[in-house]
Amino acid sequence: MTDTTTSTGRRTGLDRADMVATALALVESEGPGALTMRRLAAELDVTTNTVYWHVGSRDALITEIIRTSATRLADRAITGATPRERVTAAARHIWDSALENRAITSLAHQTGTTPLLEHHLELALVHEIEAAGLRGDAAALALRSILSTVGGFLVGALRDESSSPAELRPAALWSTTSGDISDETIEALSLPTDHEAVFTTTLDAVVAVHIPA
Amino acid sequence: MTDTTTSTGRRTGLDRADMVATALALVESEGPGALTMRRLAAELDVTTNTVYWHVGSRDALITEIIRTSATRLADRAITGATPRERVTAAARHIWDSALENRAITSLAHQTGTTPLLEHHLELALVHEIEAAGLRGDAAALALRSILSTVGGFLVGALRDESSSPAELRPAALWSTTSGDISDETIEALSLPTDHEAVFTTTLDAVVAVHIPA
DNA sequence: CGTCAGACTAGAACACCGTGCAAGTCCCGG
DNA sequence: CCGGGACTTGCACGGTGTTCTAGTCTGACG
């Protein structure tokens, strides 16, 4: 940031990269909802038009945020001896990095740019799938199956339950359920979900069906 | 709708149920994005304040829409001889009814009220899980695993790809991928996804790991 | 028959949002 | 010196959810 202030109090020296950087910081610190063109402009001590001049539109800004975020998502080392273990590890990397970057992940999810964000990690996953011997349609099927599984758990794990009224949260829904369900099951459903545990068993099952032992 | 028009041209006789009904119709015919307080008021030939008087807030309105929608989701007959088949059928009912009500489903998804919408169908699913012999934690684990799987595929299947710029759609991302991935796999990934097929194989795998044969 | 409370509606306004337009100001090369 | 592009500003438009005030209507009660 080599910005300066002119004699008339104007702020200058900012470029597109600065916009994206502070927007990214804003999302990370205060969540996707805080990313407003006016708010970003205020953060940069500039008017909204300056932001528009550099960035074009809100959609373009978000795409750029996701794109630069994607490069920050470090490629993680894949461990494991068997193909199944390695594929599982690659899938878990997606899960882990999404949880470590909740704000950007949900921003990408809201704008439908998730594949852009996770493309690197998906690439690593495909690589392991191919290393396990799958090609073409079979590899595509395995990838999409695993990705959807990961994605499904992410929407559950990333949802902020504290923002919705208590009486219509899943736990509350189940605890008021009467009918032909055993009490112990209802009690188990009234407890908070251990996303990690459920994810692990499900992922293992999905990987096992695609990747030969 | 027993609404009347007074001498001064006012419209009256509407109640909360009418608001919810036309809001529901609006969402179904023009999508979640069309549900605006002003738009709904115009549809009812009334000012927004009238809507607010009856309904309270937008969130309350949406919750009510989902709630009445939930009662409309008919309980479907569960077929299948084995426990696995019946559990799979119950899970597929959730998938089917979500696809048949795309607009309301994505509205519920955006507002985090999906469990409210699908609670009836989830109940049927739990019933089959218990019928298969699971109780307590094991039943809860199976339910949540299956529900997340279904949910993951729904976000993929319900996403409207035509609304996002072509160059950052998954297919485009993969077709420009260079690296250590075989050509036939890249080609398979560049083709549109057969959600139905991927869902079926994944669901089978997840059900099989929880429900004993 | 009068009137009075409550149910219901209208109009205007507030504070936001994304975005576009016209008018500047700055700085660097000719 | 000065002209033109890079850059910034102020203002405006139409849209959103929501709230306030001021009504008008309707039915019950005295």
CSV table of C-alpha atoms (C1' of nucleotides) in Angstrom, one decimal:
chain,number,residue,atom,x,y,z
A,1,MET,CA,0.0,0.0,0.0
A,2,THR,CA,1.9,3.0,-1.2
A,3,ASP,CA,-0.9,5.4,-0.9
A,4,THR,CA,-0.5,9.1,-0.5
A,5,THR,CA,-2.6,12.0,0.5
A,6,THR,CA,-2.7,15.0,-1.8
A,7,SER,CA,-2.9,18.6,-0.7
A,8,THR,CA,-6.7,18.6,-1.1
A,9,GLY,CA,-7.1,15.7,1.2
A,10,ARG,CA,-7.6,13.1,-1.5
A,11,ARG,CA,-6.3,9.7,-1.1
A,12,THR,CA,-4.6,8.1,-4.0
A,13,GLY,CA,-2.1,5.5,-5.1
A,14,LEU,CA,-4.5,2.6,-4.6
A,15,ASP,CA,-4.9,0.0,-7.2
A,16,ARG,CA,-7.2,-2.9,-7.9
A,17,ALA,CA,-5.1,-5.3,-5.8
A,18,ASP,CA,-5.5,-3.0,-2.7
A,19,MET,CA,-9.3,-3.0,-3.2
A,20,VAL,CA,-9.3,-6.8,-3.3
A,21,ALA,CA,-7.0,-7.1,-0.3
A,22,THR,CA,-8.9,-4.9,2.0
A,23,ALA,CA,-12.2,-6.5,0.8
A,24,LEU,CA,-10.8,-9.9,1.6
A,25,ALA,CA,-9.7,-8.7,5.1
A,26,LEU,CA,-13.1,-7.2,5.6
A,27,VAL,CA,-14.9,-10.4,4.8
A,28,GLU,CA,-12.6,-12.4,7.0
A,29,SER,CA,-13.0,-10.2,10.0
A,30,GLU,CA,-16.7,-9.4,9.8
A,31,GLY,CA,-18.2,-11.9,7.6
A,32,PRO,CA,-19.7,-11.8,4.0
A,33,GLY,CA,-22.5,-9.6,5.1
A,34,ALA,CA,-20.1,-6.8,5.9
A,35,LEU,CA,-18.9,-6.6,2.3
A,36,THR,CA,-20.6,-3.6,1.0
A,37,MET,CA,-19.4,-1.2,-1.7
A,38,ARG,CA,-19.9,1.7,0.6
A,39,ARG,CA,-18.3,-0.1,3.5
A,40,LEU,CA,-15.3,-1.1,1.5
A,41,ALA,CA,-15.0,2.5,0.2
A,42,ALA,CA,-15.1,3.8,3.8
A,43,GLU,CA,-12.5,1.3,4.9
A,44,LEU,CA,-10.2,2.6,2.1
A,45,ASP,CA,-11.1,6.2,2.9
A,46,VAL,CA,-12.4,6.7,-0.6
A,47,THR,CA,-15.8,7.1,-2.3
A,48,THR,CA,-17.7,4.2,-3.8
A,49,ASN,CA,-17.0,5.5,-7.3
A,50,THR,CA,-13.3,5.0,-6.8
A,51,VAL,CA,-13.9,1.4,-5.9
A,52,TYR,CA,-16.1,1.0,-9.0
A,53,TRP,CA,-13.4,2.6,-11.2
A,54,HIS,CA,-10.9,0.0,-10.1
A,55,VAL,CA,-13.1,-3.0,-9.8
A,56,GLY,CA,-16.0,-2.6,-12.1
A,57,SER,CA,-18.8,-4.2,-10.2
A,58,ARG,CA,-19.5,-6.0,-7.0
A,59,ASP,CA,-19.6,-9.4,-8.8
A,60,ALA,CA,-16.2,-8.7,-10.4
A,61,LEU,CA,-14.9,-7.8,-7.0
A,62,ILE,CA,-16.1,-11.0,-5.4
A,63,THR,CA,-14.8,-13.1,-8.2
A,64,GLU,CA,-11.5,-11.5,-7.7
A,65,ILE,CA,-11.6,-12.1,-4.0
A,66,ILE,CA,-12.3,-15.7,-4.5
A,67,ARG,CA,-9.6,-16.0,-7.1
A,68,THR,CA,-6.9,-14.5,-4.9
A,69,SER,CA,-8.2,-16.5,-2.0
A,70,ALA,CA,-7.8,-19.6,-4.1
A,71,THR,CA,-4.1,-19.0,-4.6
A,72,ARG,CA,-3.7,-18.6,-0.9
A,73,LEU,CA,-5.2,-22.0,-0.2
A,74,ALA,CA,-1.9,-23.8,0.1
A,75,ASP,CA,-1.6,-27.2,-1.6
A,76,ARG,CA,-1.4,-29.6,1.3
A,77,ALA,CA,0.7,-32.7,1.4
A,78,ILE,CA,-1.3,-35.8,0.7
A,79,THR,CA,-0.5,-38.6,3.1
A,80,GLY,CA,-1.6,-42.2,3.2
A,81,ALA,CA,-0.3,-45.5,1.8
A,82,THR,CA,-3.3,-46.9,0.0
A,83,PRO,CA,-5.3,-45.2,-2.8
A,84,ARG,CA,-8.3,-45.0,-0.5
A,85,GLU,CA,-6.4,-43.3,2.2
A,86,ARG,CA,-4.9,-40.8,-0.2
A,87,VAL,CA,-8.2,-40.0,-1.9
A,88,THR,CA,-9.7,-39.5,1.6
A,89,ALA,CA,-6.9,-37.2,2.6
A,90,ALA,CA,-7.4,-35.1,-0.5
A,91,ALA,CA,-11.1,-34.8,0.2
A,92,ARG,CA,-10.4,-33.9,3.8
A,93,HIS,CA,-8.2,-31.1,2.7
A,94,ILE,CA,-11.1,-29.5,1.0
A,95,TRP,CA,-13.1,-29.9,4.2
A,96,ASP,CA,-10.3,-28.5,6.4
A,97,SER,CA,-9.5,-25.5,4.3
A,98,ALA,CA,-13.2,-24.6,4.1
A,99,LEU,CA,-13.5,-24.8,7.8
A,100,GLU,CA,-10.4,-22.7,8.2
A,101,ASN,CA,-11.8,-20.0,5.9
A,102,ARG,CA,-15.4,-20.0,6.9
A,103,ALA,CA,-16.1,-16.5,5.8
A,104,ILE,CA,-14.7,-16.8,2.3
A,105,THR,CA,-16.1,-20.2,1.8
A,106,SER,CA,-19.7,-19.0,2.6
A,107,LEU,CA,-19.1,-16.0,0.4
A,108,ALA,CA,-18.2,-18.3,-2.5
A,109,HIS,CA,-21.1,-20.5,-1.7
A,110,GLN,CA,-23.6,-17.6,-1.8
A,111,THR,CA,-22.3,-16.4,-5.1
A,112,GLY,CA,-21.9,-19.8,-6.7
A,113,THR,CA,-18.2,-19.6,-7.1
A,114,THR,CA,-17.2,-22.5,-4.9
A,115,PRO,CA,-15.6,-24.4,-7.7
A,116,LEU,CA,-13.4,-21.4,-8.5
A,117,LEU,CA,-12.2,-21.3,-4.9
A,118,GLU,CA,-11.5,-24.9,-4.4
A,119,HIS,CA,-10.3,-25.8,-7.9
A,120,HIS,CA,-6.7,-26.4,-6.7
A,121,LEU,CA,-7.8,-28.8,-4.1
A,122,GLU,CA,-10.2,-30.5,-6.4
A,123,LEU,CA,-7.3,-30.9,-8.9
A,124,ALA,CA,-5.3,-32.7,-6.2
A,125,LEU,CA,-8.3,-34.9,-5.5
A,126,VAL,CA,-8.6,-35.9,-9.2
A,127,HIS,CA,-5.0,-36.6,-9.3
A,128,GLU,CA,-5.3,-39.1,-6.5
A,129,ILE,CA,-8.4,-40.6,-8.1
A,130,GLU,CA,-6.5,-41.2,-11.2
A,131,ALA,CA,-3.6,-42.6,-9.3
A,132,ALA,CA,-6.1,-45.1,-7.9
A,133,GLY,CA,-6.7,-46.3,-11.5
A,134,LEU,CA,-9.9,-44.5,-12.5
A,135,ARG,CA,-10.2,-42.6,-15.8
A,136,GLY,CA,-12.8,-40.8,-17.8
A,137,ASP,CA,-16.4,-41.2,-16.7
A,138,ALA,CA,-15.6,-43.3,-13.7
A,139,ALA,CA,-13.2,-40.7,-12.4
A,140,ALA,CA,-15.7,-37.9,-13.1
A,141,LEU,CA,-18.3,-39.9,-11.2
A,142,ALA,CA,-16.1,-40.4,-8.2
A,143,LEU,CA,-15.0,-36.8,-8.1
A,144,ARG,CA,-18.5,-35.4,-8.3
A,145,SER,CA,-19.8,-37.9,-5.8
A,146,ILE,CA,-17.1,-37.0,-3.3
A,147,LEU,CA,-17.4,-33.3,-3.9
A,148,SER,CA,-21.1,-33.3,-3.3
A,149,THR,CA,-20.6,-35.2,-0.1
A,150,VAL,CA,-18.1,-32.7,1.1
A,151,GLY,CA,-20.3,-29.8,0.0
A,152,GLY,CA,-23.3,-31.2,1.8
A,153,PHE,CA,-21.6,-31.4,5.1
A,154,LEU,CA,-20.1,-27.9,4.6
A,155,VAL,CA,-23.5,-26.3,4.3
A,156,GLY,CA,-24.5,-28.0,7.6
A,157,ALA,CA,-21.2,-27.2,9.4
A,158,LEU,CA,-21.0,-23.6,8.2
A,159,ARG,CA,-24.5,-22.6,9.0
A,160,ASP,CA,-24.6,-20.2,11.9
A,161,GLU,CA,-27.4,-21.6,14.0
A,162,SER,CA,-27.2,-18.7,16.5
A,163,SER,CA,-28.6,-16.4,13.9
A,164,SER,CA,-31.9,-18.2,13.5
A,165,PRO,CA,-34.6,-18.2,16.1
A,166,ALA,CA,-34.3,-21.0,18.6
A,167,GLU,CA,-37.6,-22.6,18.1
A,168,LEU,CA,-37.0,-23.6,14.6
A,169,ARG,CA,-33.6,-25.1,14.9
A,170,PRO,CA,-33.3,-28.7,14.1
A,171,ALA,CA,-32.7,-29.8,17.7
A,172,ALA,CA,-35.9,-28.0,18.8
A,173,LEU,CA,-37.9,-29.5,15.9
A,174,TRP,CA,-36.9,-33.0,17.0
A,175,SER,CA,-37.4,-32.5,20.7
A,176,THR,CA,-41.0,-31.6,20.1
A,177,THR,CA,-41.6,-34.5,17.9
A,178,SER,CA,-44.2,-37.0,19.0
A,179,GLY,CA,-44.9,-40.2,17.2
A,180,ASP,CA,-43.5,-43.6,16.5
A,181,ILE,CA,-39.9,-42.7,17.2
A,182,SER,CA,-38.1,-44.2,20.2
A,183,ASP,CA,-37.2,-41.8,23.0
A,184,GLU,CA,-33.5,-42.5,22.8
A,185,THR,CA,-33.3,-41.6,19.2
A,186,ILE,CA,-35.2,-38.4,19.8
A,187,GLU,CA,-32.8,-37.5,22.6
A,188,ALA,CA,-29.8,-38.2,20.3
A,189,LEU,CA,-31.3,-36.0,17.7
A,190,SER,CA,-31.9,-33.2,20.2
A,191,LEU,CA,-28.2,-33.0,20.9
A,192,PRO,CA,-25.9,-30.8,18.7
A,193,THR,CA,-24.3,-32.6,15.8
A,194,ASP,CA,-20.7,-33.7,15.8
A,195,HIS,CA,-20.1,-32.7,12.2
A,196,GLU,CA,-16.6,-34.1,12.2
A,197,ALA,CA,-17.6,-37.6,13.2
A,198,VAL,CA,-20.6,-37.8,10.8
A,199,PHE,CA,-18.4,-36.4,8.0
A,200,THR,CA,-15.7,-38.9,8.6
A,201,THR,CA,-17.9,-42.0,8.4
A,202,THR,CA,-19.8,-40.8,5.4
A,203,LEU,CA,-16.7,-39.8,3.5
A,204,ASP,CA,-15.2,-43.2,4.2
A,205,ALA,CA,-18.3,-44.9,2.8
A,206,VAL,CA,-18.4,-42.8,-0.4
A,207,VAL,CA,-14.7,-43.2,-1.0
A,208,ALA,CA,-14.9,-46.9,-0.5
A,209,VAL,CA,-17.6,-47.3,-3.2
A,210,HIS,CA,-15.5,-45.6,-5.8
A,211,ILE,CA,-11.9,-46.4,-5.1
A,212,PRO,CA,-11.0,-50.1,-5.3
A,213,ALA,CA,-9.1,-51.5,-2.3
B,1,MET,CA,-60.4,-14.7,-0.3
B,2,THR,CA,-63.4,-12.8,0.8
B,3,ASP,CA,-62.0,-9.5,0.1
B,4,THR,CA,-64.1,-6.5,-0.6
B,5,THR,CA,-63.6,-2.9,-1.8
B,6,THR,CA,-64.8,0.0,0.2
B,7,SER,CA,-66.3,3.2,-1.1
B,8,THR,CA,-62.9,4.9,-0.9
B,9,GLY,CA,-61.3,2.3,-3.1
B,10,ARG,CA,-59.6,0.5,-0.2
B,11,ARG,CA,-59.2,-3.2,-0.3
B,12,THR,CA,-60.0,-5.1,2.8
B,13,GLY,CA,-60.9,-8.4,4.2
B,14,LEU,CA,-57.5,-9.9,3.8
B,15,ASP,CA,-55.9,-11.9,6.5
B,16,ARG,CA,-52.5,-13.4,7.3
B,17,ALA,CA,-53.3,-16.6,5.4
B,18,ASP,CA,-54.0,-14.7,2.2
B,19,MET,CA,-50.7,-12.9,2.5
B,20,VAL,CA,-48.9,-16.2,2.9
B,21,ALA,CA,-50.8,-17.9,0.1
B,22,THR,CA,-50.1,-15.2,-2.6
B,23,ALA,CA,-46.5,-15.0,-1.4
B,24,LEU,CA,-46.2,-18.7,-1.9
B,25,ALA,CA,-47.7,-18.5,-5.4
B,26,LEU,CA,-45.4,-15.6,-6.2
B,27,VAL,CA,-42.3,-17.6,-5.2
B,28,GLU,CA,-43.5,-20.6,-7.1
B,29,SER,CA,-44.2,-18.7,-10.3
B,30,GLU,CA,-41.3,-16.3,-10.4
B,31,GLY,CA,-38.7,-17.6,-8.0
B,32,PRO,CA,-37.4,-16.6,-4.6
B,33,GLY,CA,-36.0,-13.4,-5.9
B,34,ALA,CA,-39.4,-12.1,-6.7
B,35,LEU,CA,-40.6,-12.2,-3.1
B,36,THR,CA,-40.4,-8.5,-2.2
B,37,MET,CA,-42.5,-6.9,0.4
B,38,ARG,CA,-43.5,-4.2,-2.1
B,39,ARG,CA,-44.0,-6.7,-4.8
B,40,LEU,CA,-46.2,-8.8,-2.6
B,41,ALA,CA,-48.2,-5.7,-1.6
B,42,ALA,CA,-48.7,-4.8,-5.2
B,43,GLU,CA,-49.9,-8.3,-6.0
B,44,LEU,CA,-52.5,-8.0,-3.2
B,45,ASP,CA,-53.3,-4.4,-4.3
B,46,VAL,CA,-52.4,-3.1,-0.9
B,47,THR,CA,-49.5,-1.1,0.6
B,48,THR,CA,-46.6,-2.6,2.2
B,49,ASN,CA,-47.8,-1.5,5.6
B,50,THR,CA,-50.8,-3.7,5.4
B,51,VAL,CA,-48.5,-6.7,4.7
B,52,TYR,CA,-46.4,-5.7,7.7
B,53,TRP,CA,-49.5,-5.4,9.9
B,54,HIS,CA,-50.6,-8.9,9.1
B,55,VAL,CA,-47.3,-10.6,8.9
B,56,GLY,CA,-44.8,-8.7,11.1
B,57,SER,CA,-41.6,-9.0,9.1
B,58,ARG,CA,-40.1,-10.6,6.1
B,59,ASP,CA,-38.5,-13.4,8.1
B,60,ALA,CA,-41.8,-14.2,9.7
B,61,LEU,CA,-43.5,-14.3,6.3
B,62,ILE,CA,-40.9,-16.7,4.9
B,63,THR,CA,-41.1,-18.9,8.0
B,64,GLU,CA,-44.8,-19.0,7.5
B,65,ILE,CA,-44.4,-19.8,3.8
B,66,ILE,CA,-42.1,-22.7,4.6
B,67,ARG,CA,-44.4,-23.9,7.3
B,68,THR,CA,-47.5,-24.1,5.1
B,69,SER,CA,-45.4,-25.5,2.3
B,70,ALA,CA,-44.3,-28.2,4.6
B,71,THR,CA,-47.8,-29.4,5.2
B,72,ARG,CA,-48.4,-29.5,1.5
B,73,LEU,CA,-45.5,-31.9,1.0
B,74,ALA,CA,-47.5,-35.0,0.8
B,75,ASP,CA,-46.3,-38.0,2.7
B,76,ARG,CA,-45.3,-40.5,0.0
B,77,ALA,CA,-45.6,-44.2,0.2
B,78,ILE,CA,-42.4,-46.0,1.0
B,79,THR,CA,-41.8,-49.0,-1.1
B,80,GLY,CA,-39.2,-51.7,-0.9
B,81,ALA,CA,-38.8,-55.1,0.7
B,82,THR,CA,-35.5,-54.8,2.5
B,83,PRO,CA,-34.6,-52.1,5.1
B,84,ARG,CA,-32.0,-50.7,2.8
B,85,GLU,CA,-34.5,-50.3,0.0
B,86,ARG,CA,-37.0,-48.6,2.3
B,87,VAL,CA,-34.4,-46.2,3.8
B,88,THR,CA,-33.2,-45.4,0.3
B,89,ALA,CA,-36.8,-44.8,-0.8
B,90,ALA,CA,-37.4,-42.4,2.1
B,91,ALA,CA,-34.2,-40.5,1.3
B,92,ARG,CA,-35.2,-40.3,-2.3
B,93,HIS,CA,-38.6,-38.8,-1.4
B,94,ILE,CA,-36.7,-35.8,0.1
B,95,TRP,CA,-34.7,-35.5,-3.1
B,96,ASP,CA,-37.8,-35.8,-5.3
B,97,SER,CA,-39.9,-33.4,-3.4
B,98,ALA,CA,-37.1,-30.8,-3.4
B,99,LEU,CA,-36.7,-31.1,-7.1
B,100,GLU,CA,-40.5,-30.8,-7.6
B,101,ASN,CA,-40.5,-27.6,-5.5
B,102,ARG,CA,-37.3,-26.0,-6.6
B,103,ALA,CA,-38.3,-22.4,-5.8
B,104,ILE,CA,-39.5,-23.1,-2.2
B,105,THR,CA,-36.6,-25.4,-1.6
B,106,SER,CA,-34.1,-22.8,-2.5
B,107,LEU,CA,-36.0,-20.2,-0.5
B,108,ALA,CA,-35.8,-22.4,2.5
B,109,HIS,CA,-32.1,-23.1,1.8
B,110,GLN,CA,-31.3,-19.4,1.6
B,111,THR,CA,-33.0,-18.7,4.9
B,112,GLY,CA,-31.7,-21.7,6.7
B,113,THR,CA,-35.2,-23.2,7.3
B,114,THR,CA,-34.7,-26.4,5.3
B,115,PRO,CA,-35.2,-28.7,8.3
B,116,LEU,CA,-38.6,-26.9,8.9
B,117,LEU,CA,-39.6,-27.6,5.3
B,118,GLU,CA,-38.6,-31.2,5.2
B,119,HIS,CA,-39.3,-32.3,8.7
B,120,HIS,CA,-42.2,-34.5,7.7
B,121,LEU,CA,-40.1,-36.4,5.2
B,122,GLU,CA,-37.2,-36.6,7.6
B,123,LEU,CA,-39.6,-38.2,10.1
B,124,ALA,CA,-40.5,-40.9,7.6
B,125,LEU,CA,-36.8,-41.4,7.1
B,126,VAL,CA,-36.1,-41.8,10.8
B,127,HIS,CA,-39.0,-44.2,11.0
B,128,GLU,CA,-37.5,-46.5,8.3
B,129,ILE,CA,-34.1,-46.2,10.0
B,130,GLU,CA,-35.5,-47.4,13.3
B,131,ALA,CA,-37.4,-50.1,11.4
B,132,ALA,CA,-34.0,-51.3,10.2
B,133,GLY,CA,-33.0,-51.8,13.8
B,134,LEU,CA,-31.1,-48.6,14.7
B,135,ARG,CA,-31.7,-46.6,17.8
B,136,GLY,CA,-30.2,-43.6,19.6
B,137,ASP,CA,-26.8,-42.4,18.5
B,138,ALA,CA,-26.6,-44.9,15.7
B,139,ALA,CA,-29.9,-43.8,14.3
B,140,ALA,CA,-29.0,-40.1,14.6
B,141,LEU,CA,-25.7,-40.7,12.9
B,142,ALA,CA,-27.4,-42.5,10.0
B,143,LEU,CA,-30.0,-39.8,9.6
B,144,ARG,CA,-27.6,-37.0,9.6
B,145,SER,CA,-25.3,-38.7,7.3
B,146,ILE,CA,-28.0,-39.4,4.8
B,147,LEU,CA,-29.5,-35.9,5.1
B,148,SER,CA,-26.2,-34.2,4.5
B,149,THR,CA,-25.7,-36.4,1.4
B,150,VAL,CA,-29.1,-35.4,0.0
B,151,GLY,CA,-28.5,-31.8,0.9
B,152,GLY,CA,-25.1,-31.7,-0.8
B,153,PHE,CA,-26.5,-33.0,-4.1
B,154,LEU,CA,-29.4,-30.6,-3.9
B,155,VAL,CA,-27.2,-27.5,-3.7
B,156,GLY,CA,-25.5,-28.8,-6.9
B,157,ALA,CA,-28.7,-29.7,-8.7
B,158,LEU,CA,-30.6,-26.6,-7.8
B,159,ARG,CA,-27.9,-24.1,-8.7
B,160,ASP,CA,-28.8,-22.2,-11.8
B,161,GLU,CA,-25.7,-22.2,-13.8
B,162,SER,CA,-27.2,-20.0,-16.5
B,163,SER,CA,-27.0,-17.1,-14.0
B,164,SER,CA,-23.2,-17.1,-13.7
B,165,PRO,CA,-20.8,-16.0,-16.3
B,166,ALA,CA,-19.8,-18.9,-18.6
B,167,GLU,CA,-16.0,-18.7,-18.1
B,168,LEU,CA,-16.1,-19.6,-14.4
B,169,ARG,CA,-18.5,-22.5,-14.5
B,170,PRO,CA,-17.1,-25.8,-13.5
B,171,ALA,CA,-17.1,-27.3,-17.0
B,172,ALA,CA,-15.1,-24.3,-18.2
B,173,LEU,CA,-12.7,-24.5,-15.3
B,174,TRP,CA,-11.9,-28.1,-16.1
B,175,SER,CA,-11.6,-27.8,-19.8
B,176,THR,CA,-8.8,-25.2,-19.4
B,177,THR,CA,-7.0,-27.4,-16.9
B,178,SER,CA,-3.6,-28.5,-17.9
B,179,GLY,CA,-1.4,-30.8,-15.9
B,180,ASP,CA,-1.2,-34.4,-15.0
B,181,ILE,CA,-4.8,-35.3,-15.6
B,182,SER,CA,-5.7,-37.7,-18.4
B,183,ASP,CA,-7.5,-36.2,-21.4
B,184,GLU,CA,-10.4,-38.6,-21.1
B,185,THR,CA,-11.0,-37.6,-17.5
B,186,ILE,CA,-10.9,-33.9,-18.4
B,187,GLU,CA,-13.3,-34.5,-21.2
B,188,ALA,CA,-15.7,-36.3,-18.9
B,189,LEU,CA,-15.5,-33.4,-16.4
B,190,SER,CA,-16.2,-30.9,-19.2
B,191,LEU,CA,-19.6,-32.5,-19.8
B,192,PRO,CA,-22.7,-31.5,-17.8
B,193,THR,CA,-23.3,-33.5,-14.7
B,194,ASP,CA,-26.0,-36.2,-14.5
B,195,HIS,CA,-27.0,-35.4,-11.0
B,196,GLU,CA,-29.5,-38.2,-10.9
B,197,ALA,CA,-27.0,-40.9,-11.6
B,198,VAL,CA,-24.3,-39.5,-9.2
B,199,PHE,CA,-26.9,-39.1,-6.5
B,200,THR,CA,-28.1,-42.6,-6.9
B,201,THR,CA,-24.7,-44.3,-6.5
B,202,THR,CA,-23.7,-42.1,-3.7
B,203,LEU,CA,-26.9,-42.5,-1.8
B,204,ASP,CA,-26.6,-46.3,-2.1
B,205,ALA,CA,-23.1,-46.2,-0.7
B,206,VAL,CA,-24.1,-44.1,2.3
B,207,VAL,CA,-27.2,-46.1,3.1
B,208,ALA,CA,-25.2,-49.4,2.8
B,209,VAL,CA,-22.7,-48.3,5.4
B,210,HIS,CA,-25.4,-47.5,8.0
B,211,ILE,CA,-28.2,-50.0,7.4
B,212,PRO,CA,-27.3,-53.6,7.9
B,213,ALA,CA,-28.3,-55.9,5.0
C,1,DC,C1',-79.0,6.5,17.6
C,2,DG,C1',-74.4,8.0,19.2
C,3,DT,C1',-69.8,7.1,20.1
C,4,DC,C1',-65.8,4.7,21.2
C,5,DA,C1',-62.4,1.1,20.9
C,6,DG,C1',-60.0,-1.8,18.1
C,7,DA,C1',-59.1,-3.7,13.6
C,8,DC,C1',-57.1,-2.3,9.5
C,9,DT,C1',-55.1,0.7,5.8
C,10,DA,C1',-52.6,4.7,3.6
C,11,DG,C1',-48.8,7.9,2.9
C,12,DA,C1',-44.4,9.3,3.8
C,13,DA,C1',-40.1,8.7,5.5
C,14,DC,C1',-35.5,6.4,7.1
C,15,DA,C1',-31.4,4.0,6.3
C,16,DC,C1',-29.4,1.1,3.6
C,17,DC,C1',-28.0,-1.3,-1.0
C,18,DG,C1',-25.7,-1.5,-6.1
C,19,DT,C1',-24.8,1.5,-9.7
C,20,DG,C1',-24.2,5.4,-13.3
C,21,DC,C1',-23.3,10.2,-14.8
C,22,DA,C1',-21.0,14.7,-15.0
C,23,DA,C1',-17.5,17.2,-13.3
C,24,DG,C1',-13.7,17.9,-11.4
C,25,DT,C1',-8.4,17.2,-9.9
C,26,DC,C1',-4.0,15.2,-10.4
C,27,DC,C1',0.3,14.0,-12.8
C,28,DC,C1',3.3,13.0,-16.6
C,29,DG,C1',4.9,13.3,-21.5
C,30,DG,C1',5.4,16.3,-25.4
D,1,DC,C1',3.2,25.2,-20.9
D,2,DC,C1',-0.4,22.3,-21.5
D,3,DG,C1',-3.1,18.5,-22.9
D,4,DG,C1',-4.8,14.1,-22.1
D,5,DG,C1',-5.4,10.1,-19.6
D,6,DA,C1',-5.6,8.3,-14.9
D,7,DC,C1',-8.0,8.9,-11.0
D,8,DT,C1',-11.3,10.8,-7.6
D,9,DT,C1',-15.5,13.2,-6.2
D,10,DG,C1',-20.4,14.5,-5.4
D,11,DC,C1',-24.9,13.6,-6.6
D,12,DA,C1',-28.5,11.0,-8.2
D,13,DC,C1',-31.6,7.0,-9.4
D,14,DG,C1',-34.2,3.1,-8.3
D,15,DG,C1',-34.5,-0.7,-5.3
D,16,DT,C1',-34.7,-3.1,-0.6
D,17,DG,C1',-36.7,-4.0,4.5
D,18,DT,C1',-38.9,-1.4,8.0
D,19,DT,C1',-41.2,2.2,11.0
D,20,DC,C1',-44.0,6.2,12.2
D,21,DT,C1',-48.2,8.9,12.0
D,22,DA,C1',-52.5,9.6,10.7
D,23,DG,C1',-56.2,8.3,9.4
D,24,DT,C1',-60.7,5.2,8.0
D,25,DC,C1',-63.7,1.6,8.7
D,26,DT,C1',-66.6,-1.8,11.6
D,27,DG,C1',-69.0,-3.6,15.2
D,28,DA,C1',-70.4,-3.6,20.0
D,29,DC,C1',-72.2,-1.2,23.8
D,30,DG,C1',-74.9,2.3,26.3
